[in-house]
Coordinates of C-alpha atoms and ligand atoms in Angstrom, one line a residue:
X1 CA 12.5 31.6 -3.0
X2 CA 10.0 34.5 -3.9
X3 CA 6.6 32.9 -5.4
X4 CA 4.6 35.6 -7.3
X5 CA 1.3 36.0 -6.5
X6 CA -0.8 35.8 -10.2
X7 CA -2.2 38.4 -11.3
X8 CA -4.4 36.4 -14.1
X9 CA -3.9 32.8 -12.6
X10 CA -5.6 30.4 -15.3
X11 CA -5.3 26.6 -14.6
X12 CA -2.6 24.3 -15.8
X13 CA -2.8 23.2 -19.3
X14 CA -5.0 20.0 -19.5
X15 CA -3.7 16.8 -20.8
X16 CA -5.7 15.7 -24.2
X17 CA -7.9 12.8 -23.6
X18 CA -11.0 11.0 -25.5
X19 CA -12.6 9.9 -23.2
X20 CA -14.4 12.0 -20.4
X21 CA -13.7 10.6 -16.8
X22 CA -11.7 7.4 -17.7
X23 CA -9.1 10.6 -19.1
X24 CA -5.7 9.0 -19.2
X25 CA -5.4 6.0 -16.9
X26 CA -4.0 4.0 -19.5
X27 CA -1.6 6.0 -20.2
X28 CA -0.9 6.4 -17.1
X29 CA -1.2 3.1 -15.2
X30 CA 1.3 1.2 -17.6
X31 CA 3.9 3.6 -17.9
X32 CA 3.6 6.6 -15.7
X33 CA 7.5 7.6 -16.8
X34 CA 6.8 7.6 -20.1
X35 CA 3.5 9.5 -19.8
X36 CA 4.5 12.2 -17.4
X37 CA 8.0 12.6 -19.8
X38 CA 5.9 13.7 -22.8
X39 CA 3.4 15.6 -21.5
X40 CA 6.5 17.7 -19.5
X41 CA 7.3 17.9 -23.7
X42 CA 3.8 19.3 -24.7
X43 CA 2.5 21.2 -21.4
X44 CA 5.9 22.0 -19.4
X45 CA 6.4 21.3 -16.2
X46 CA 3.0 22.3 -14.8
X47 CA -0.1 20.1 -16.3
X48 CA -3.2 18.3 -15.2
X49 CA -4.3 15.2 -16.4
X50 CA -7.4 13.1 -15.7
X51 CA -7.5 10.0 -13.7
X52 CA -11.2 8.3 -13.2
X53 CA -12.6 11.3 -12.4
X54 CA -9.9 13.1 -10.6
X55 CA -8.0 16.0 -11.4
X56 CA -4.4 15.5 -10.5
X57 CA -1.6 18.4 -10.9
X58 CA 1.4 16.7 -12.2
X59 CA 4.4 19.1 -11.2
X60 CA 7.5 18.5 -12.8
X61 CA 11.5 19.0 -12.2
X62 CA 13.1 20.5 -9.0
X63 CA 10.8 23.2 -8.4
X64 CA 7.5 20.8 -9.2
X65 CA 9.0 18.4 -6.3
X66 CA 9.5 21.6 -4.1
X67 CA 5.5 22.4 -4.9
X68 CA 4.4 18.8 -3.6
X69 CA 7.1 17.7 -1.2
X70 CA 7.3 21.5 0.9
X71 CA 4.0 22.3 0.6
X72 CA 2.2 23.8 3.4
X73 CA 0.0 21.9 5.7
X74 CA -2.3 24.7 4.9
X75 CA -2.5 23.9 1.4
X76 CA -1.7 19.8 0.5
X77 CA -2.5 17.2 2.2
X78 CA -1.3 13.9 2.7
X79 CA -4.1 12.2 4.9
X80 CA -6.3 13.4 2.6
X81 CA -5.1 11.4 -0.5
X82 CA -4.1 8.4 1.4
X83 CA -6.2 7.4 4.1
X84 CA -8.8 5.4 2.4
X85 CA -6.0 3.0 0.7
X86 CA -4.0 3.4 4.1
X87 CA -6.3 3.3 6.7
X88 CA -8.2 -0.1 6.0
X89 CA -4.9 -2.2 6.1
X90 CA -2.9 -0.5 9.0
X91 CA -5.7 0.4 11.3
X92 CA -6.9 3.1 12.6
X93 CA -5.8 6.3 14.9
X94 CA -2.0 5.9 13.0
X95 CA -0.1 7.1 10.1
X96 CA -2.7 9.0 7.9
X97 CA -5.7 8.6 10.5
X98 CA -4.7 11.0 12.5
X99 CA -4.0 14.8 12.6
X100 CA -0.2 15.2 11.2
X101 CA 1.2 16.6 14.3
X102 CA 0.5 12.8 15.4
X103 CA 1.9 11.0 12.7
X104 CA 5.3 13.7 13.3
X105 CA 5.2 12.4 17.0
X106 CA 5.2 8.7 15.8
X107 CA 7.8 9.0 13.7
X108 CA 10.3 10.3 16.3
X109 CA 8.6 7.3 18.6
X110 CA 10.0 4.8 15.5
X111 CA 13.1 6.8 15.0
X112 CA 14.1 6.2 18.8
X113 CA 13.9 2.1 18.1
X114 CA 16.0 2.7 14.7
X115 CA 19.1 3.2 16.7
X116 CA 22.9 2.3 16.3
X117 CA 22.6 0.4 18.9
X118 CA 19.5 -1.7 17.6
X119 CA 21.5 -1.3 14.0
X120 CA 24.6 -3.2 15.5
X121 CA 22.4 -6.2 16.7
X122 CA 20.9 -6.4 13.6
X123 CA 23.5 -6.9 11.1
X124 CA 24.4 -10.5 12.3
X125 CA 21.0 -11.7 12.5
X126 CA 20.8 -10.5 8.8
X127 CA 24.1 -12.8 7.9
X128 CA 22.4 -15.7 10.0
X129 CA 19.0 -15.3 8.5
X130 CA 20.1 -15.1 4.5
X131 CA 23.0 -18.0 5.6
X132 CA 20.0 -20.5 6.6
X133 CA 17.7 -19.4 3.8
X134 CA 20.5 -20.5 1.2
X135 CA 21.5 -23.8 3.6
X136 CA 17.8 -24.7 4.3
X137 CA 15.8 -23.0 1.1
X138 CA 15.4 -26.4 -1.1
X139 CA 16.1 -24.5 -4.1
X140 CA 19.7 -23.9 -3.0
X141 CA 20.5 -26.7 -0.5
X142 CA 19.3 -29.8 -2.9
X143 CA 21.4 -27.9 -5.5
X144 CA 24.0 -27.5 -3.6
X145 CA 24.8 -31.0 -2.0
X146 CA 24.1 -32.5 -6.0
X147 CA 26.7 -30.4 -7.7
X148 CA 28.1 -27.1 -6.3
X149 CA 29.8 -26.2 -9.8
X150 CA 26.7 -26.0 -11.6
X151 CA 24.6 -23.4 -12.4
X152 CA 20.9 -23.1 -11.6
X153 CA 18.4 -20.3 -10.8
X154 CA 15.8 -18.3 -9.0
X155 CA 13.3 -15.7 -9.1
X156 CA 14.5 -12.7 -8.0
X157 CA 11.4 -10.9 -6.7
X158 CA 9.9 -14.4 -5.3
X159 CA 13.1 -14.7 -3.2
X160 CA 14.0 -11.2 -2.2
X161 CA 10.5 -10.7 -1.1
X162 CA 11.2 -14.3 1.5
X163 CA 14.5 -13.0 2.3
X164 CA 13.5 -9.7 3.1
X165 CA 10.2 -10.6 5.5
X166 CA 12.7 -13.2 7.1
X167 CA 15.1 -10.6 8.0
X168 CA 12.2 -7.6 8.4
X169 CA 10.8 -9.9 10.7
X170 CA 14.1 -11.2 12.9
X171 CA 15.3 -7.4 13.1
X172 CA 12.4 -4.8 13.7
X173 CA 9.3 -7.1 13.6
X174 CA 10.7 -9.6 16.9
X175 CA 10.8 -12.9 17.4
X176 CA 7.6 -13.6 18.3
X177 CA 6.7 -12.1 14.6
X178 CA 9.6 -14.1 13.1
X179 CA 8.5 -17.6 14.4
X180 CA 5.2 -17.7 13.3
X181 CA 5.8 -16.8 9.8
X182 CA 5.3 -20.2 8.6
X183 CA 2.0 -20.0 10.5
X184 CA -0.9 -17.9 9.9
X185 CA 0.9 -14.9 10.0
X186 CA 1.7 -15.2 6.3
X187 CA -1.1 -16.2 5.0
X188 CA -2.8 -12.6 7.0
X189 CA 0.4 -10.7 5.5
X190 CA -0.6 -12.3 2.2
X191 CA -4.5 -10.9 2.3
X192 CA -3.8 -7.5 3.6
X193 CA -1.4 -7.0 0.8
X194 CA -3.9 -8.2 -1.5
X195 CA -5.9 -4.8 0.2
X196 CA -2.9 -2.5 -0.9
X197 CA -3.1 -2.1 -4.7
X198 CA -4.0 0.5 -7.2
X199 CA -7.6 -0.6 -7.3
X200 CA -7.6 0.0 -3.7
X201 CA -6.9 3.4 -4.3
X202 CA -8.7 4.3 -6.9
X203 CA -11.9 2.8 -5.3
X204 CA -12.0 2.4 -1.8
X205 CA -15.0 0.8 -1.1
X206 CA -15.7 -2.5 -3.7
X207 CA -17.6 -5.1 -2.6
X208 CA -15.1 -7.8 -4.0
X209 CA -14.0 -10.6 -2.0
X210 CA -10.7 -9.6 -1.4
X211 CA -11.9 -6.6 0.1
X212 CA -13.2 -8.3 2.9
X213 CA -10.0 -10.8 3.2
X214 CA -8.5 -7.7 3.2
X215 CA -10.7 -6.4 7.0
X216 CA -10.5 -9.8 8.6
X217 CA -6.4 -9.7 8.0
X218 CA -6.2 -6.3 9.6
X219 CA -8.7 -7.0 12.2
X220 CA -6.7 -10.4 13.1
X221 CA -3.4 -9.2 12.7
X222 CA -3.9 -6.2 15.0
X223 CA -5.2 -8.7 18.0
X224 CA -1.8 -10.8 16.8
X225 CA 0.2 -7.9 18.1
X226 CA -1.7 -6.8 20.6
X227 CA -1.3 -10.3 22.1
X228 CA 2.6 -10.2 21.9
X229 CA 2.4 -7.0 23.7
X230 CA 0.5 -7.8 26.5
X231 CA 2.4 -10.9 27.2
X232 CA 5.5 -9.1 27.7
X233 CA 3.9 -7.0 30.0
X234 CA 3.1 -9.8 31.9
X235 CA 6.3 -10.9 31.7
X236 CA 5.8 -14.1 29.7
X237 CA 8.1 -13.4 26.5
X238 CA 11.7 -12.1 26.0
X239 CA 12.7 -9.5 22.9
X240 CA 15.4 -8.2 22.0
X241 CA 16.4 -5.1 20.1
X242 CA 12.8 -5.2 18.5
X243 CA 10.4 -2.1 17.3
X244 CA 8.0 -3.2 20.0
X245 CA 9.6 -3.1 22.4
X246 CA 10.7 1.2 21.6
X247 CA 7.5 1.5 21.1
X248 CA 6.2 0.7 24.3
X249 CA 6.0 2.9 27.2
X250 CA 6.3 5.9 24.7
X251 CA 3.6 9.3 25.1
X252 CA 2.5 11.7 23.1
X253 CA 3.4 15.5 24.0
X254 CA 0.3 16.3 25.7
X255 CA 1.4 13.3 28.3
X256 CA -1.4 10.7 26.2
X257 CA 0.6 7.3 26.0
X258 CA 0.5 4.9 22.4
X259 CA -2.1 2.6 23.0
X260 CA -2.2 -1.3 22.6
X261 CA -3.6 -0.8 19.6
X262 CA -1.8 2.4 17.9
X263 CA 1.5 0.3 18.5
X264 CA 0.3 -2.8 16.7
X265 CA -0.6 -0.3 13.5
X266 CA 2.3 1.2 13.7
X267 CA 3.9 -1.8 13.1
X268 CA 1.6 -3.7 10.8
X269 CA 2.2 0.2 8.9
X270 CA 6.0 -0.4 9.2
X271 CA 5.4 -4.0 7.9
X272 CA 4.0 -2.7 4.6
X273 CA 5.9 0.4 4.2
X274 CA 9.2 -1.8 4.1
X275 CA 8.3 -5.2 2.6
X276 CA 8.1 -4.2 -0.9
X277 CA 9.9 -1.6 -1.7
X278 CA 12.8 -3.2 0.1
X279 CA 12.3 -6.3 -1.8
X280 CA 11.8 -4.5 -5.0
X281 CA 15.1 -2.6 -4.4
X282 CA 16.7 -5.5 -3.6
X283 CA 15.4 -7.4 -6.6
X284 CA 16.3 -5.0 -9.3
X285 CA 20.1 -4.8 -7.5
X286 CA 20.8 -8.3 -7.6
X287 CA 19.5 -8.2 -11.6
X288 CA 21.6 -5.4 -12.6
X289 CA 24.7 -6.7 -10.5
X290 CA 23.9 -10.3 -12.5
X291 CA 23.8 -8.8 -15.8
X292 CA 27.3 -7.1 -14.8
X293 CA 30.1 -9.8 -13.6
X294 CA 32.5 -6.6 -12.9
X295 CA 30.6 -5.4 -10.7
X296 CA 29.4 -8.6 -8.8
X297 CA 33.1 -9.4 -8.4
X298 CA 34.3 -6.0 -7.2
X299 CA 31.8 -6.6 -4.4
X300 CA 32.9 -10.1 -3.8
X301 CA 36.6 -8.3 -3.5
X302 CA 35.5 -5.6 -0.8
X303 CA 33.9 -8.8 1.3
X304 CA 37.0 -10.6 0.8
X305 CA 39.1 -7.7 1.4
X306 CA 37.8 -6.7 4.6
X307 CA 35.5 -10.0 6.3
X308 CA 37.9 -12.7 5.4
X309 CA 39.7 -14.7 7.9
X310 CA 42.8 -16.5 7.1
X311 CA 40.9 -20.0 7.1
X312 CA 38.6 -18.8 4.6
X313 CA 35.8 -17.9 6.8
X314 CA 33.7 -14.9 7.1
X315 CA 33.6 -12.3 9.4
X316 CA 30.4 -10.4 10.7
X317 CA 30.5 -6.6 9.6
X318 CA 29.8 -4.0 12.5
X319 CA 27.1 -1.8 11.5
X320 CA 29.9 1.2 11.1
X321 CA 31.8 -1.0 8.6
X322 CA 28.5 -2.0 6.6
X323 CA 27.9 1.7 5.8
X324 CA 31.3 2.5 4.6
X325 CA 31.8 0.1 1.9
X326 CA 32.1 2.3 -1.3
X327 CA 31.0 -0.6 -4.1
X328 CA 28.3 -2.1 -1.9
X329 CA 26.8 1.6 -0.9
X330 CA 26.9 2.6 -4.5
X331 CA 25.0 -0.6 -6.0
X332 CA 22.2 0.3 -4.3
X333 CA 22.3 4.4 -4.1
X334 CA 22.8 3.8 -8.4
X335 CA 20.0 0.9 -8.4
X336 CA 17.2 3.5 -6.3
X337 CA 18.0 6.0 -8.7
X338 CA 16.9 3.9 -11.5
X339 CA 14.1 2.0 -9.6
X340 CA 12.8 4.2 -7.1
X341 CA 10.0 1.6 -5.7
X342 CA 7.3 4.5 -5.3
X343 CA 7.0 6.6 -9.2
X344 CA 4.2 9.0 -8.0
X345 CA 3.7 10.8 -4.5
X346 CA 0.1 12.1 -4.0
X347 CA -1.2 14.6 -2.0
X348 CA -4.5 16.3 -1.7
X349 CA -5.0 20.4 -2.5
X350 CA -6.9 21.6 0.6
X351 CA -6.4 25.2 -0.1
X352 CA -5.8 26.7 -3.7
X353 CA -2.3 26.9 -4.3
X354 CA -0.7 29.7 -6.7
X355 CA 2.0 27.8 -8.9
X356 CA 5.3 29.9 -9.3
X357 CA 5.8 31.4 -13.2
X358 CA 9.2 29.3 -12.8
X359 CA 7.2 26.1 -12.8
X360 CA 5.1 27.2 -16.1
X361 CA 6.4 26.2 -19.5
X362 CA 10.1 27.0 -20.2
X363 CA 8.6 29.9 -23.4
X364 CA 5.5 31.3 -21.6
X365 CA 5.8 33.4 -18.2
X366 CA 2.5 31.8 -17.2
X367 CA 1.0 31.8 -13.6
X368 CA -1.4 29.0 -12.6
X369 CA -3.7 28.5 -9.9
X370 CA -4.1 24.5 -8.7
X371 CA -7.3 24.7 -7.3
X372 CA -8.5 23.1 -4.1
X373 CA -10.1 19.7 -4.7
X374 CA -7.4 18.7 -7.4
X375 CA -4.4 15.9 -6.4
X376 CA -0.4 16.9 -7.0
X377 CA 1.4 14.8 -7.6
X378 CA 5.6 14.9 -7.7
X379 CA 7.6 12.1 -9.6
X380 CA 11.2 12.2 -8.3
X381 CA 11.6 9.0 -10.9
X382 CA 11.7 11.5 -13.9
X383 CA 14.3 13.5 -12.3
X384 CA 16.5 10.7 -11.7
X385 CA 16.8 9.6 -15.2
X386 CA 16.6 13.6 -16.4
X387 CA 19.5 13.9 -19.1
X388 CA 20.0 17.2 -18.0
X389 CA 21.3 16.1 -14.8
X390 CA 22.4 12.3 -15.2
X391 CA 25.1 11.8 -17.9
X392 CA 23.8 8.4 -19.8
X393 CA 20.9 8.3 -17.3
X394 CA 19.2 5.0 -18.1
X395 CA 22.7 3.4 -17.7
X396 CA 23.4 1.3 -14.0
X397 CA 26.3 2.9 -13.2
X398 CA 27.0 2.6 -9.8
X399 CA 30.5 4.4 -10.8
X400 CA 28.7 7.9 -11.0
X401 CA 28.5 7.9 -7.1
X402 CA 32.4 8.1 -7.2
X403 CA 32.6 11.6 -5.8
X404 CA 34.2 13.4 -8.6
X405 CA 32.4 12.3 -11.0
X406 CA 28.8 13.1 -9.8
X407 CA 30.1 16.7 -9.0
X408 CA 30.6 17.3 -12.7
X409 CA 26.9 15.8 -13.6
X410 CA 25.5 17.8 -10.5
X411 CA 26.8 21.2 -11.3
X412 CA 25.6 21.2 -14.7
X413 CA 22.3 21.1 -12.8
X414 CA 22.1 23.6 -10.7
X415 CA 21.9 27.4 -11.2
X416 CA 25.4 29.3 -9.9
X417 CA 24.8 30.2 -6.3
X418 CA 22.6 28.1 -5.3
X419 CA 23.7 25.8 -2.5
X420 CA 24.5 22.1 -2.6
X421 CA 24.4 20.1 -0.1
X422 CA 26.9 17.2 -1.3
X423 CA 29.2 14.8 -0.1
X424 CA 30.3 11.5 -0.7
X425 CA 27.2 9.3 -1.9
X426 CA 24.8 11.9 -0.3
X427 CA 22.8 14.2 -2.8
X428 CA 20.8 16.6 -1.1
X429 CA 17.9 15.8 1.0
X430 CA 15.9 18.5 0.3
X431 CA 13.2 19.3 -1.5
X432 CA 14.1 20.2 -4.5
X433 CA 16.8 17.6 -5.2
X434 CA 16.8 16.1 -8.0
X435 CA 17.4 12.6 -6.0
X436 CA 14.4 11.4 -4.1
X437 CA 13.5 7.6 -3.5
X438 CA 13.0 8.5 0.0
X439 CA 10.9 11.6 -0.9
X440 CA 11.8 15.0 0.8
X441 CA 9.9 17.4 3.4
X442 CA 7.8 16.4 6.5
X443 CA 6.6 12.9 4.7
X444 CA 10.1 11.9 3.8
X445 CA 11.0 8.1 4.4
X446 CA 12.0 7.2 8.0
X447 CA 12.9 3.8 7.1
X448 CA 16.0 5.2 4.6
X449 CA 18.9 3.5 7.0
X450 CA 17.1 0.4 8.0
X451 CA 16.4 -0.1 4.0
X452 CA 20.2 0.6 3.3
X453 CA 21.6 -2.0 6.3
X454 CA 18.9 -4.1 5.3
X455 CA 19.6 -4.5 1.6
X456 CA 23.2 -4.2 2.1
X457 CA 23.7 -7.2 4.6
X458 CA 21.4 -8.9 2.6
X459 CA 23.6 -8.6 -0.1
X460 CA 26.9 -8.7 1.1
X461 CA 25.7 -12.7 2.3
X462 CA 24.4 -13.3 -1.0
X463 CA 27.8 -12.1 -2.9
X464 CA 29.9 -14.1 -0.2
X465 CA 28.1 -17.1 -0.9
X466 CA 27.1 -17.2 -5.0
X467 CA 28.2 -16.0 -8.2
X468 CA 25.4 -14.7 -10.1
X469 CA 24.8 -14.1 -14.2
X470 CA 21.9 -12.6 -16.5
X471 CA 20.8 -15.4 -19.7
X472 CA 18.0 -12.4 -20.4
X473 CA 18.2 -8.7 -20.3
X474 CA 17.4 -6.6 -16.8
X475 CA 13.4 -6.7 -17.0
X476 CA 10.9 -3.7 -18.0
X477 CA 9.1 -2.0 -15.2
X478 CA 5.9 -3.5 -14.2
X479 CA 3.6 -0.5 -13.0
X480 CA 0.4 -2.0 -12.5
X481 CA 1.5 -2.4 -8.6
X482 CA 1.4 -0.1 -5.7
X483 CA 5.7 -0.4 -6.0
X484 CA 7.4 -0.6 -9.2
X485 CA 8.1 -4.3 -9.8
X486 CA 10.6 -6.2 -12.1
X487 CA 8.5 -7.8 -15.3
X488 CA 8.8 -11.4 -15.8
X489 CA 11.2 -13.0 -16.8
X490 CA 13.1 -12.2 -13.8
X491 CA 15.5 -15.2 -12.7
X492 CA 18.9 -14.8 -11.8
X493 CA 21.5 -17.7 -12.9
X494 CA 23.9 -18.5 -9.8
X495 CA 26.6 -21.0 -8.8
X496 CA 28.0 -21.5 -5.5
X497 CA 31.1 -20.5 -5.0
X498 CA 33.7 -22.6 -4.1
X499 CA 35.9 -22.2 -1.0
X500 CA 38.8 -20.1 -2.1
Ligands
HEM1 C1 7.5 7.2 3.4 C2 10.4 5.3 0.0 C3 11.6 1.7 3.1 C4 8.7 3.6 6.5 C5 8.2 7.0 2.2 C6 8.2 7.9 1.1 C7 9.0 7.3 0.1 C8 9.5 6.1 0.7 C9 9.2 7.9 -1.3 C10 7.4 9.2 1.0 C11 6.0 9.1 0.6 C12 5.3 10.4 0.5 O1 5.9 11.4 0.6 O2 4.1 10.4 0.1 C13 11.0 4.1 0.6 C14 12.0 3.3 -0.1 C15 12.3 2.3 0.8 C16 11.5 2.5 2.0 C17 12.5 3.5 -1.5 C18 13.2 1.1 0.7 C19 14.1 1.0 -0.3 C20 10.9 1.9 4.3 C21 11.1 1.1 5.5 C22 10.2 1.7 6.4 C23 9.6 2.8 5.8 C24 12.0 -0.1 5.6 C25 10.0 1.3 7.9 C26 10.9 0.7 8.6 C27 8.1 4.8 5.9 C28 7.1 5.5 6.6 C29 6.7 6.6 5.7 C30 7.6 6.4 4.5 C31 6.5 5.3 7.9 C32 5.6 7.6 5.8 C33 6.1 8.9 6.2 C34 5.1 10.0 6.2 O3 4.1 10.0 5.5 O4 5.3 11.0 6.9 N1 9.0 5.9 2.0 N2 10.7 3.6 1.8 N3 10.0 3.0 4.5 N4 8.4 5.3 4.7 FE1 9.6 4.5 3.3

């Protein structure tokens, strides 16, 4: 696509605010949707608002996510607008603390221990993991030896968030990882969290308490891995199909091997980048699938369909078979469209970047100039509720995904001519698509599969074992967290079901 160079470049228009530096984080920070939605209505789809003193360049629709997502490493940044939120809680010489080409090279290091192979392996530790939570969890098992027929209830954010570090832990994490959860590894998970939240970002360096809890976490987490490590160099512990164990013996292209210490960031990094949006995901699934009985039995029916044996036991799914069953795939492709976990993704300007008049407002040919020093910022949340695309767009529909029918809501969307990339449950990964929960471009999400066999196993146990229902509505969005959380009250009525 052409980009015209302005001839009178003027800024973006500035969002209104009363109050100089403080601008529009309240507005913001409780409903980022809603704020970026009407200033789109007021400024178009190019605008700048003020956050505590920084300028960020909200850019809007297909061609705004293009701006952000295929940016040139000449022009946005990524390290730039991360690393001091980043850095502190995965370590250092990893992920944003190092030049991109390096972060490019881990990522194909991590994407060579997200096989098949490892994929395969992990599906029936999944089953085995979410089958001893319900037998063992007290909340289930007490329930369930007193009076299988009745109906009781959890908290579905509290327990996704167990089930999903049980299984994130048994699968990529390793044993090792896995066995000493109900040790101090928690408790260390638990305070470098507390280090990952929007204050973090916004002001790196506090002296607060949990600042510090937040250093001694990293500092003793990193020694927990690089412990592990060296005892299976020496020979002293087994693993499995395990992220570890990829990771070692791997080199950079200039022939520099990962370090103890960059592979025990990389997987504290792959720790946090998966823990809550995976259990947020998961958490906002099982609620819509509660508050819809149709749907929760349709998935009970492709289990039962296709993993039943003739004596009413279950069988474990392959990996293949996991990713092609239409209802399950569609709960959660339909749920992340709804609930993408991340609503804003940041990135520093390094060099000024002249906007395209396409990306001005819809009446004016405008051209703007974002200069260096301000933050983008790309939403691919507002896109995937954009009536212009979605038909009923705050609806859960998982149904949409049926191939036919998204067709007809996609090409409405796009201009004639331009290409498509679509098949069956797969929207476009590029940058300009108007579906992006992973992102798009060089940052895009390499966890994308692992999430999917993650959430689906997870769920196809869940669905085997209980029958789930809604007393409330499907919560509002809670944005005051780093991932976009279900508000409370957020409990899920279940039964057991009873052997068929
Ligand atoms: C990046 C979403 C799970 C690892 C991203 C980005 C998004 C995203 C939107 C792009 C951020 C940006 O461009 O600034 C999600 C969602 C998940 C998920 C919705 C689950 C439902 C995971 C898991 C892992 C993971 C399970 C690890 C196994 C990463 C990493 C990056 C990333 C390492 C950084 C890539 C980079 O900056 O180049 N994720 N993620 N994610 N994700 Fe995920």
């Amino acid at each position: 696509r052409q980009v015209l160079l302005p001839r009178d470049p003027k800024l973006p228009p500035e969002v209104f605010h009363l109050i100089p530096v403080f601008g529009s984080a309240a507005s913001y920070g409780n409903d980022p949707i809603g704020f970026f939605e009407s200033s789109r209505r007021k400024y178009g789809d190019c605008f700048t608002f003020v956050l505590l003193g920084r300028k960020m360049t909200v850019c809007m629709g297909p061609r705004g996510s293009n701006l952000v997502l295929g940016g040139k490493l000449s022009q946005v940044s990524a390290e730039e607008a991360y690393t001091h939120l980043t850095t502190p809680v995965f370590g250092e010489g990893v992920v944003y603390d190092c030049p991109n080409h390096m972060l490019m090279e881990q990522k194909r290091f991590v994407k060579f221990g997200l096989s098949q192979e490892n994929f395969e392996a992990y599906v029936g530790m999944i089953d085995e993991e979410v089958t001893n939570f319900l037998n063992k969890d007290t909340r289930f098992a007490t329930f369930q030896e007193n009076d299988p027929s009745k109906w009781d209830s959890f908290h579905a954010f509290r327990t996704l968030s167990e089930i999903t570090i049980l299984t994130a832990s048994r699968t990529l994490q390793g044993k090792e990882v896995r066995s000493s959860l109900d040790k101090t590894f928690s408790q260390r998970y638990l305070d470098l969290d507390g280090g990952f939240t929007p204050i973090n970002f916004m002001f790196p360096n506090l002296p607060l308490p949990s600042y510090r809890r937040r250093d001694r976490a990293q500092k003793a987490m990193s020694d927990f891995y690089v412990d592990i490590l060296r005892k299976r160099q020496a020979g002293k512990s087994e693993h499995d199909h395990d992220m570890m164990a990829s990771l070692m013996g791997q080199s950079y292209k200039d022939g520099t091997p990962l370090s103890e210490r960059d592979i025990a960031h990389i997987l504290i990094a792959l720790l946090m980048a998966g823990q809550h949006t995976s259990s947020a995901t998961s958490s906002w699934m099982l609620l819509h699938v509660a508050e819809n009985p149709d749907v929760g039995e349709a998935l009970y029916q492709e289990q039962v369909e296709k993993f039943r044996n003739a004596d009413g036991s279950w069988r474990t799914m392959t990996y293949d078979e996991l990713r092609k069953l239409p209802v399950l795939d569609s709960v959660i492709r339909e749920t992340l469209r709804l609930h993408p976990p991340i609503h804003s993704i940041i990135r520093k300007v390094i060099s000024d970047i002249p906007v395209p008049p396409t990306l001005s407002a819809p009446s004016e040919d405008k051209t703007y100039l974002i200069p260096k020093g301000h933050f983008v910022m790309a939403s691919p949340a507002v896109s995937q509720v954009d009536p212009l695309i979605w038909a009923e767009p705050l609806k859960w529909n998982p149904a949409r995904w049926a191939e036919s029918a998204a067709q007809t809501h996609y090409s409405t969307y796009y201009e004639a001519g331009e290409k498509v990339d679509f098949g069956f449950g797969v929207v476009s990964k590029g940058t300009e698509s108007p579906y992006q929960p992973f992102g798009a471009g060089r940052h895009r999400c390499i966890g994308e599969q692992f999430a999917y066999l993650q959430i689906g196993a997870i769920l196809a146990t869940l669905v085997r074992n209980i029958e789930m229902k809604l007393t409330h509505p499907v919560p509002e969005h809670n944005y005051h967290t780093m991932i976009t959380l279900p508000k409370d009250p957020c409990d899920i009525a279940y039964r057991r079901r009873t052997k068929a």
